[in-house]
mmCIF file of C-alpha atoms in Angstrom:
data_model
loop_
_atom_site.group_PDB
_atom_site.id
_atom_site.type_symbol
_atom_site.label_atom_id
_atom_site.label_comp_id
_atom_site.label_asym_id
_atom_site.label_seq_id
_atom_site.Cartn_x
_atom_site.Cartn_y
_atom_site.Cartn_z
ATOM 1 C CA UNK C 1 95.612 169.790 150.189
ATOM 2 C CA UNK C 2 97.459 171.312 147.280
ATOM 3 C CA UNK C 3 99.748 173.931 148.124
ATOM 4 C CA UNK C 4 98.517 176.492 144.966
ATOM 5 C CA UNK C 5 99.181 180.692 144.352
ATOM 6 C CA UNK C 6 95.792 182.272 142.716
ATOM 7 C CA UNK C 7 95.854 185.044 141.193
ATOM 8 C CA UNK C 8 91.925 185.650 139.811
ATOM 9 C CA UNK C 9 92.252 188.802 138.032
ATOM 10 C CA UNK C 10 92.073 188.665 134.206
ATOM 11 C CA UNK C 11 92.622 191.283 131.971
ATOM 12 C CA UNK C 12 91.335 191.144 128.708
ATOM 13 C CA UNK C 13 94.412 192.565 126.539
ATOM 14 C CA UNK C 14 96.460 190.051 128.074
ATOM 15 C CA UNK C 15 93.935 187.470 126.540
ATOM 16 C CA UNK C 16 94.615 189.170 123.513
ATOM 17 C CA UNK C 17 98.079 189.958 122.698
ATOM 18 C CA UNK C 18 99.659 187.759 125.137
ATOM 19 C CA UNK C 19 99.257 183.922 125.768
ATOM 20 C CA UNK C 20 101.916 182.816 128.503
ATOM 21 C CA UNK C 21 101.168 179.812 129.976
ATOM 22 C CA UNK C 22 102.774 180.471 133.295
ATOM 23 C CA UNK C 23 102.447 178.761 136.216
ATOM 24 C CA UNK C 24 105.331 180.725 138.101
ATOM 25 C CA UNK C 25 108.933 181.102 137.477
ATOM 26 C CA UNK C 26 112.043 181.156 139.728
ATOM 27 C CA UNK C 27 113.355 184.122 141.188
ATOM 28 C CA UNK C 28 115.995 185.585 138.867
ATOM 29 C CA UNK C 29 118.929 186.822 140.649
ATOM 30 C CA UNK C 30 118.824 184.932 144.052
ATOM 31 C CA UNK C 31 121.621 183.900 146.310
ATOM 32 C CA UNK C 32 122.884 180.222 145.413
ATOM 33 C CA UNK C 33 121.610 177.932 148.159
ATOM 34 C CA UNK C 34 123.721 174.937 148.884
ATOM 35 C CA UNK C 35 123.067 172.300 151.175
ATOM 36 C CA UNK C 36 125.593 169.445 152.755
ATOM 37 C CA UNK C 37 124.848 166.495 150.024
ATOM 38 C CA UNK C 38 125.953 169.060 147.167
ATOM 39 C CA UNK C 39 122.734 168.860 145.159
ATOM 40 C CA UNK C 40 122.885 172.947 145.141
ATOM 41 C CA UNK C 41 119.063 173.336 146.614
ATOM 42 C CA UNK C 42 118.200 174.159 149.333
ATOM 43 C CA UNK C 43 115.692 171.707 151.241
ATOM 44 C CA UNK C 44 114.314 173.541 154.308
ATOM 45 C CA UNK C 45 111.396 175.027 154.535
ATOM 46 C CA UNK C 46 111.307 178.948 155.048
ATOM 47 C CA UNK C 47 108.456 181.458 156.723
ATOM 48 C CA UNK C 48 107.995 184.921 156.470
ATOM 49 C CA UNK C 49 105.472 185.648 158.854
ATOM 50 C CA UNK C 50 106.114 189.171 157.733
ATOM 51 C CA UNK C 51 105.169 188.902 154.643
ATOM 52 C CA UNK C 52 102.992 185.746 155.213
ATOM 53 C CA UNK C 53 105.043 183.577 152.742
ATOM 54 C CA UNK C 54 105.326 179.819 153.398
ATOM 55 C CA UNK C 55 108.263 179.078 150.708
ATOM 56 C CA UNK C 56 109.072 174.640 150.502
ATOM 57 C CA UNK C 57 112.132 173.568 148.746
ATOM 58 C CA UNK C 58 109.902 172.869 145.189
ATOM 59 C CA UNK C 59 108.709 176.396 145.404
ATOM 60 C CA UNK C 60 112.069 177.592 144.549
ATOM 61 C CA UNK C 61 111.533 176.209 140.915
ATOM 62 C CA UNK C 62 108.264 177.612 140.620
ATOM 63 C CA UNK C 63 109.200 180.436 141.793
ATOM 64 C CA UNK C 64 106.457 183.773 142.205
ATOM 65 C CA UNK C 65 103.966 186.069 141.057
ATOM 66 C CA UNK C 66 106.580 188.509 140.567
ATOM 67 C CA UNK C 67 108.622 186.157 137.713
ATOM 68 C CA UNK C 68 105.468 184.992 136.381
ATOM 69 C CA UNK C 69 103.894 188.730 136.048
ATOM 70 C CA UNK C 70 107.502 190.100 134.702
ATOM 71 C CA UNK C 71 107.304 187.229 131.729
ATOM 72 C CA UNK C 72 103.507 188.007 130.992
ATOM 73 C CA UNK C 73 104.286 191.200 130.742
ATOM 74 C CA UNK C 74 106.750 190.965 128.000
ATOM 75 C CA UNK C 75 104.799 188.568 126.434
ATOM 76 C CA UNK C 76 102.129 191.300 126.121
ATOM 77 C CA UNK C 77 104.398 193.839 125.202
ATOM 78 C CA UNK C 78 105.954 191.868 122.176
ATOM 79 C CA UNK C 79 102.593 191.153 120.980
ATOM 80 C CA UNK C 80 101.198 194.672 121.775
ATOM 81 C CA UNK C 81 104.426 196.106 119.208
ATOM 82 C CA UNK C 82 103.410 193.282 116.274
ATOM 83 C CA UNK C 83 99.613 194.402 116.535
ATOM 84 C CA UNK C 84 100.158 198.270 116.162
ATOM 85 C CA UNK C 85 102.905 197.368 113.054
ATOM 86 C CA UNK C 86 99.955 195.960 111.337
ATOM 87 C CA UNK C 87 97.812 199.262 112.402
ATOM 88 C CA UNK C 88 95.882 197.427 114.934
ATOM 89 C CA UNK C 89 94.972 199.506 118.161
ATOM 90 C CA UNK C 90 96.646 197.695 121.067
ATOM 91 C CA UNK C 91 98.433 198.288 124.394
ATOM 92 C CA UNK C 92 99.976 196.374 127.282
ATOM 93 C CA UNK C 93 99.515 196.830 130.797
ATOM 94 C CA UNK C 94 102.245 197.634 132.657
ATOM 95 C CA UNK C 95 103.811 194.801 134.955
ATOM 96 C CA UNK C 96 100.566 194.765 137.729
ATOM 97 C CA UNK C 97 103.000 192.528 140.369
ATOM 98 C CA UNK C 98 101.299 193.186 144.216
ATOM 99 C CA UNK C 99 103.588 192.117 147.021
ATOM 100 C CA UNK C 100 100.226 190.776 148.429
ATOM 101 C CA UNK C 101 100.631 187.881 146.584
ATOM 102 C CA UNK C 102 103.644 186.929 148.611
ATOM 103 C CA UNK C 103 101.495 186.140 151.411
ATOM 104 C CA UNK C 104 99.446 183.143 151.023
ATOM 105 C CA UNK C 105 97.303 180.965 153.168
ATOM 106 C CA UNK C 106 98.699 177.628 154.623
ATOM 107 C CA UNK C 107 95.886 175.551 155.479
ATOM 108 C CA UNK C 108 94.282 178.748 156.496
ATOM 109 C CA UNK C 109 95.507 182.051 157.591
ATOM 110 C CA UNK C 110 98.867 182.163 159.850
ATOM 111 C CA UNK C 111 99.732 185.290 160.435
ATOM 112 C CA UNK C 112 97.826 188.406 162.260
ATOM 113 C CA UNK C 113 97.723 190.317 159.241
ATOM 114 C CA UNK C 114 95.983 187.842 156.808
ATOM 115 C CA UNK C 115 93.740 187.315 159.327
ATOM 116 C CA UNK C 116 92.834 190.800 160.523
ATOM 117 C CA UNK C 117 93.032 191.683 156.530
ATOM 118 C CA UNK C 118 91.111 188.731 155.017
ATOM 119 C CA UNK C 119 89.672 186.530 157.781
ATOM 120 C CA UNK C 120 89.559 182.717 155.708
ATOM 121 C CA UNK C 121 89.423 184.527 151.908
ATOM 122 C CA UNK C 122 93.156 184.118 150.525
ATOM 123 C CA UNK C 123 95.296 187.106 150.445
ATOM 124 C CA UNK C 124 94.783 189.272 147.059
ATOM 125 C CA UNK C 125 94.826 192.893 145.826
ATOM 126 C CA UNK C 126 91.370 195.049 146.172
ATOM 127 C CA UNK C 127 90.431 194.554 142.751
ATOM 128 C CA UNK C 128 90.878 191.131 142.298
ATOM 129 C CA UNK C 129 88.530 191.502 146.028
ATOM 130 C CA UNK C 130 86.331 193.168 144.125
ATOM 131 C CA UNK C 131 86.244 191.326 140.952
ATOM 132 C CA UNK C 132 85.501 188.159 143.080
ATOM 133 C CA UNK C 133 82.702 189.552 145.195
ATOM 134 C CA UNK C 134 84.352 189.122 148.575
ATOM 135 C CA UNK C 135 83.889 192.613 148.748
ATOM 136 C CA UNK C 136 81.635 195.564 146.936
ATOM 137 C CA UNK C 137 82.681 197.357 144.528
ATOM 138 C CA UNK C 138 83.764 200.767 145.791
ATOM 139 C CA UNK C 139 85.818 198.681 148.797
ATOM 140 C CA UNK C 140 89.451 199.462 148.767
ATOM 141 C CA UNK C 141 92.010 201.386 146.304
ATOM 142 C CA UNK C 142 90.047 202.328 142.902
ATOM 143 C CA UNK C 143 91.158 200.287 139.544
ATOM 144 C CA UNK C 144 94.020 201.137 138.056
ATOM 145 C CA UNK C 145 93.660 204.269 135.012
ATOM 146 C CA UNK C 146 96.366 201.479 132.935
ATOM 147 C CA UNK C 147 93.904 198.604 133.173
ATOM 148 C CA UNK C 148 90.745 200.743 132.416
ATOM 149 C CA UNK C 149 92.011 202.121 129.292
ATOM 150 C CA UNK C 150 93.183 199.019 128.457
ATOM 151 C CA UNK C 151 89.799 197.271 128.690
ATOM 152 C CA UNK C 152 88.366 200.177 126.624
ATOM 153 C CA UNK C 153 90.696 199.540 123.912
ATOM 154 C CA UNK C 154 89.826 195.976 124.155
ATOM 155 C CA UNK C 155 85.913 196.915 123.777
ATOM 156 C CA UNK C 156 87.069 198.751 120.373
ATOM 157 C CA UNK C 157 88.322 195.767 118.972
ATOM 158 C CA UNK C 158 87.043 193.794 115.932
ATOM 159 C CA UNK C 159 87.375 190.045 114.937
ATOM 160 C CA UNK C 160 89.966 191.174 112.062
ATOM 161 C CA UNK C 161 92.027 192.968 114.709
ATOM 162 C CA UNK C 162 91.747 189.725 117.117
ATOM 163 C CA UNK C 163 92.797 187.750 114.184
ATOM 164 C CA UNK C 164 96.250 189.795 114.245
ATOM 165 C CA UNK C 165 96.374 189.296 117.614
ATOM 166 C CA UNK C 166 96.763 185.557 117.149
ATOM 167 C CA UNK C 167 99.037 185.768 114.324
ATOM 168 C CA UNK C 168 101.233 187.811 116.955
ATOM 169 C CA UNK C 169 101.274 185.241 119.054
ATOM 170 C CA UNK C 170 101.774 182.129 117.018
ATOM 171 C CA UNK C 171 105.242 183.714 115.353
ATOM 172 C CA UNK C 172 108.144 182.186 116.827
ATOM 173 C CA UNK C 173 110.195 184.786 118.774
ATOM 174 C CA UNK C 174 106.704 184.995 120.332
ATOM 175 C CA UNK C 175 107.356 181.968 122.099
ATOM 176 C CA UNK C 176 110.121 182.808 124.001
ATOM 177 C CA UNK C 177 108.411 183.759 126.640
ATOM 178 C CA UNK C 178 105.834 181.140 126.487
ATOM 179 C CA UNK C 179 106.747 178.568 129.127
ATOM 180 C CA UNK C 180 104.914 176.322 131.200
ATOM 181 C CA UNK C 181 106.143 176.360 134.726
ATOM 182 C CA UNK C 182 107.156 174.319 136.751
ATOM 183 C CA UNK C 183 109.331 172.544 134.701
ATOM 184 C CA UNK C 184 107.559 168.849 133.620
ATOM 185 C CA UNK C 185 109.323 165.824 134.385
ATOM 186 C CA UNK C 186 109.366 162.343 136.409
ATOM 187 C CA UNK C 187 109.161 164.657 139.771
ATOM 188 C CA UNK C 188 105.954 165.994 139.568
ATOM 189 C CA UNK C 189 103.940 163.242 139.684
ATOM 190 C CA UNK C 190 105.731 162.244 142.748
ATOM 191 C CA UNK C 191 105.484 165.526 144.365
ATOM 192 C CA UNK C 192 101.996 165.670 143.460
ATOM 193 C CA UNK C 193 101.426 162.801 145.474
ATOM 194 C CA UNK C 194 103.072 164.194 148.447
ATOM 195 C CA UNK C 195 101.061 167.057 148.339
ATOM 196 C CA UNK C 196 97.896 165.330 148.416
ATOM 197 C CA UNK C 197 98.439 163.006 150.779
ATOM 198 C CA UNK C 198 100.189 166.108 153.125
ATOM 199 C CA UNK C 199 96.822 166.156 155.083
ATOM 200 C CA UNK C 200 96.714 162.344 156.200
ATOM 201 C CA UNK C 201 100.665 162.209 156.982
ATOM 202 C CA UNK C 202 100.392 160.557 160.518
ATOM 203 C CA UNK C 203 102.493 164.185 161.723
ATOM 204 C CA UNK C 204 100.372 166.667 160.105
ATOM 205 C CA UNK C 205 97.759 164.955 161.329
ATOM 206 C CA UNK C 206 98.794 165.210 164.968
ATOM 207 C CA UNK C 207 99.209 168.876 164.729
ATOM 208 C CA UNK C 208 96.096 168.852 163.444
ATOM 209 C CA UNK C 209 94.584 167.271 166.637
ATOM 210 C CA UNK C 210 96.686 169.614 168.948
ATOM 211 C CA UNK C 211 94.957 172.769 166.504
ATOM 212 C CA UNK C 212 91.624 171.345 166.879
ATOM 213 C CA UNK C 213 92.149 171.051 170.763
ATOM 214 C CA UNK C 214 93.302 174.499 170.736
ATOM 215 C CA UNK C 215 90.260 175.855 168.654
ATOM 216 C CA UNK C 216 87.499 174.153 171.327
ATOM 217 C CA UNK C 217 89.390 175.486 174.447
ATOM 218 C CA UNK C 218 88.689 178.818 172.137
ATOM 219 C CA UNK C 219 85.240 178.224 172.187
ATOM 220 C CA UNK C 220 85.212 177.448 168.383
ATOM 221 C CA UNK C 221 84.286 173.821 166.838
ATOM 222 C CA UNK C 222 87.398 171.752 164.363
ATOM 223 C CA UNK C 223 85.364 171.497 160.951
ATOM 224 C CA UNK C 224 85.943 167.808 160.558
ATOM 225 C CA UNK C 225 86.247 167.912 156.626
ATOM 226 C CA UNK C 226 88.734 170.843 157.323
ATOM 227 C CA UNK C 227 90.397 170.333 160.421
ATOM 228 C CA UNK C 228 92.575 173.426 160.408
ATOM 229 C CA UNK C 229 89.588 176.256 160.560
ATOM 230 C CA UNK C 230 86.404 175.985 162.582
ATOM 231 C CA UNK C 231 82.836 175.383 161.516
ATOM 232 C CA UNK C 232 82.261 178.495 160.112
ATOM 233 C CA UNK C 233 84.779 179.813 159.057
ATOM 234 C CA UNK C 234 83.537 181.478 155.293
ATOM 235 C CA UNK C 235 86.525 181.599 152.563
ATOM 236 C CA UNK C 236 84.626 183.889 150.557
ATOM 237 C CA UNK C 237 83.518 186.514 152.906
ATOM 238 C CA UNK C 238 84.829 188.560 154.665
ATOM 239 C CA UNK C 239 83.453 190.665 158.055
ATOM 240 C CA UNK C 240 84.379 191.351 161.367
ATOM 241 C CA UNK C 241 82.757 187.602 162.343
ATOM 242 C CA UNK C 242 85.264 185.658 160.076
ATOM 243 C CA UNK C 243 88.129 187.901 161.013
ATOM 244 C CA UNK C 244 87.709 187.168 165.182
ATOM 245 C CA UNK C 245 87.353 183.785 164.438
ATOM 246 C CA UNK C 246 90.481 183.819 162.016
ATOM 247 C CA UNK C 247 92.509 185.792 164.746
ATOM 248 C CA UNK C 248 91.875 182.775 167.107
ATOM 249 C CA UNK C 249 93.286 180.163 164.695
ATOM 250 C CA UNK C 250 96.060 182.170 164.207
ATOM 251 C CA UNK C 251 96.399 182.467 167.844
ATOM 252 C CA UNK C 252 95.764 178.481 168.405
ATOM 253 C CA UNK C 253 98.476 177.686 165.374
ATOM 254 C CA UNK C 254 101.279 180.544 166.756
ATOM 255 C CA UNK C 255 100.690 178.362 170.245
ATOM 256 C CA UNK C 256 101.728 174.907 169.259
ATOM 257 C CA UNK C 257 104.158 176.396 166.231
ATOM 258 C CA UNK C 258 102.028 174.831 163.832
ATOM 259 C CA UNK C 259 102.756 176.153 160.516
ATOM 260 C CA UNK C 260 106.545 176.002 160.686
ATOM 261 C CA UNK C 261 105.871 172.232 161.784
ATOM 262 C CA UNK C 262 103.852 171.502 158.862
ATOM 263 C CA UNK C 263 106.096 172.952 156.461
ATOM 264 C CA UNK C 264 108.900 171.179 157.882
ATOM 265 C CA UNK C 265 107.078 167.899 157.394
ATOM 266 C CA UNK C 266 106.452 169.087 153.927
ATOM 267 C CA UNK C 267 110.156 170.029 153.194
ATOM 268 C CA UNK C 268 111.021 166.659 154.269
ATOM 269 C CA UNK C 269 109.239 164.489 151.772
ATOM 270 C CA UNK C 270 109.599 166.911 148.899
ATOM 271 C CA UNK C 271 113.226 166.123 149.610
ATOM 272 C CA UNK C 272 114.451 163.191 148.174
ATOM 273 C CA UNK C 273 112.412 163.906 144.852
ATOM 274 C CA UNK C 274 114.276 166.994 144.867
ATOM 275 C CA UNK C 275 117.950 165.371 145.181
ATOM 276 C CA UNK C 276 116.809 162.841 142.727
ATOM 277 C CA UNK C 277 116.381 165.091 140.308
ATOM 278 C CA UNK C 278 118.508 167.861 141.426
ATOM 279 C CA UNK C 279 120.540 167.886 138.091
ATOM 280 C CA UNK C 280 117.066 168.159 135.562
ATOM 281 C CA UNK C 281 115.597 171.067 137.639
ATOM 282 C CA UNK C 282 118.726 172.733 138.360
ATOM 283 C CA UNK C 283 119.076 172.654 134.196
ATOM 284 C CA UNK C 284 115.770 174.276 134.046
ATOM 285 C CA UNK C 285 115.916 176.760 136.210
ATOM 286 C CA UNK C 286 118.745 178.352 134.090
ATOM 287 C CA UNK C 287 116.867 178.091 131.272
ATOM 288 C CA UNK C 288 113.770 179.722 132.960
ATOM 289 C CA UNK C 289 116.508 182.334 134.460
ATOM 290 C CA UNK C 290 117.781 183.492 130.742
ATOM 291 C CA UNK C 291 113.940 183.710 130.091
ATOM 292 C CA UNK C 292 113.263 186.303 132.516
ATOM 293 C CA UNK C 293 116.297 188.338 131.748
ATOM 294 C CA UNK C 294 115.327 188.005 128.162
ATOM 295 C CA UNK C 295 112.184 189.940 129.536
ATOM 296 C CA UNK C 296 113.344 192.272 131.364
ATOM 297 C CA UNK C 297 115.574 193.541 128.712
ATOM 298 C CA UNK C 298 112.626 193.425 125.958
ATOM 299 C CA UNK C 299 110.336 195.687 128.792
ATOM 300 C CA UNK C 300 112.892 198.354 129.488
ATOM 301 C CA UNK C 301 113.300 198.715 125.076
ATOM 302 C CA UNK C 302 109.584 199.075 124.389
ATOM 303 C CA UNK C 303 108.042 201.592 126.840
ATOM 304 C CA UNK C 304 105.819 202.179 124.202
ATOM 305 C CA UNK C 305 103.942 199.384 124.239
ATOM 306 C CA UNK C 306 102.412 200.615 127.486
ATOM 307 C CA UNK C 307 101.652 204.218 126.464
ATOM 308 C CA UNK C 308 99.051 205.048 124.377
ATOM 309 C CA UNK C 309 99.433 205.258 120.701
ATOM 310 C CA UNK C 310 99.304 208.913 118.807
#
């Protein structure tokens, strides 16, 4: 089990005039966290079941879709200016950030909302619902007017204009907001590791058990390649089937605590990577922080690059 954030909808003038190869990227701005030891990060593990976010101590150096959307978005924008100085039609979709994305699934739905929202399909916006086929296609709030016009403009485009788009992208103030996140070093093969072996760890496993106990006195059977959701249980659809049984899990897991005990477990191996290492990622993080101020500034002096051209 790899703890991983999706987001599945693509938009073609992104592929166009923008190429950021984000993963995620820290939260700019946040209150220093400081923990006895003095590495400066903070190791506990922290729930939201408000907003259905499951943040581990890692996380805070990958940050969310909010950092990752803000540096795509000036990507985009930068590239979206280059294109129309060389009289190529372009435009860049605003910043499409969805609080939605905060919430995520942790082995499974946790919280009464996913589950009454999504049943087993991870938490996402309408259209990227839609653009899946969890759903049909008039389900939910209507695309956005920014990203239609932007896919027509997109459908107007020629291989010459295409080839401006990549000579946008390949100049070098282009890159600046080109970075692959999280940071690469020595840690993340380590942390890898932890997270795949997260589902055999002897105390994951045990809440496991009590879960699977919890789902049969519910009437519901432990799948036993998945032992956190019942046989069943359908992460691509989405009906009022999957969402009763997804209401019980979340039910069974509220019962024996079992997501704040998992992510406590998880907290605790990630660590001692973390305080090994505490100096490299802390180093990173400020460079990833000027990064996303960087963007911020280059959005709010090009509004024209999401307007379209006279």
């Amino acid at each position: 089990m790899v703890k991983t954030r999706v987001i599945t909808q693509v938009v073609a003038v992104a592929l166009a005039v923008g190429s950021v190869s984000v993963a995620c990227g820290p939260s700019d701005g946040a209150a220093e966290r400081v923990v006895p030891g003095g590495s400066g990060i903070e190791m506990s593990a922290e729930l939201d079941p408000v907003t259905g976010s499951v943040v581990l101590p890692f996380d805070r150096f990958t940050g969310g879709y909010e950092e990752m959307d803000l540096l795509s978005t000036a990507d985009t924008a930068m590239n979206t200016v280059c294109a129309r100085e060389q009289g190529v039609e372009a435009i860049a979709l605003k910043p499409t950030y969805d609080p939605v994305y905060d919430s995520e699934s942790f082995f499974g739905p946790w919280t009464v909302d996913q589950a009454e929202r999504f049943g087993f399909v991870t938490p996402m916006t309408d259209a990227d619902l839609r653009a899946n086929g969890y759903v049909p296609q008039d389900y939910g709030e209507p695309p956005s007017e920014d990203r239609a016009r932007a896919l027509e403009i997109m459908a107007r485009a020629t291989d010459d204009d295409f080839a401006v788009f990549a000579t946008c992208r390949e100049r070098p103030e282009s890159k600046q907001f080109d970075l692959y996140l999280p940071a690469q070093g020595p840690w993340n093969a380590r942390l890898d590791a932890v997270s795949g072996g997260i589902d055999d760890d002897p105390a994951v496993r045990a809440v496991f058990d009590e879960l699977g106990q919890c789902l049969q006195d519910n009437g519901l059977e432990p799948d036993p390649e998945l032992p956190w959701q019942p046989v069943g249980a359908d992460q691509r659809v989405i009906n009022e089937e999957q969402v009763a049984m997804a209401l019980t899990v979340v039910e069974c897991k509220t019962s024996i605590d079992a997501t704040r005990r998992i992510a406590d477990r998880w907290a605790a191996l990630q660590a001692p990577i973390l305080d090994e290492y505490a100096s490299e990622l802390l180093d990173e993080q400020a460079v990833i922080d000027e990064a996303l101020a960087t963007a911020r500034e280059y959005i709010g002096a090009h509004p024209e690059a999401f307007e379209p051209q006279r």
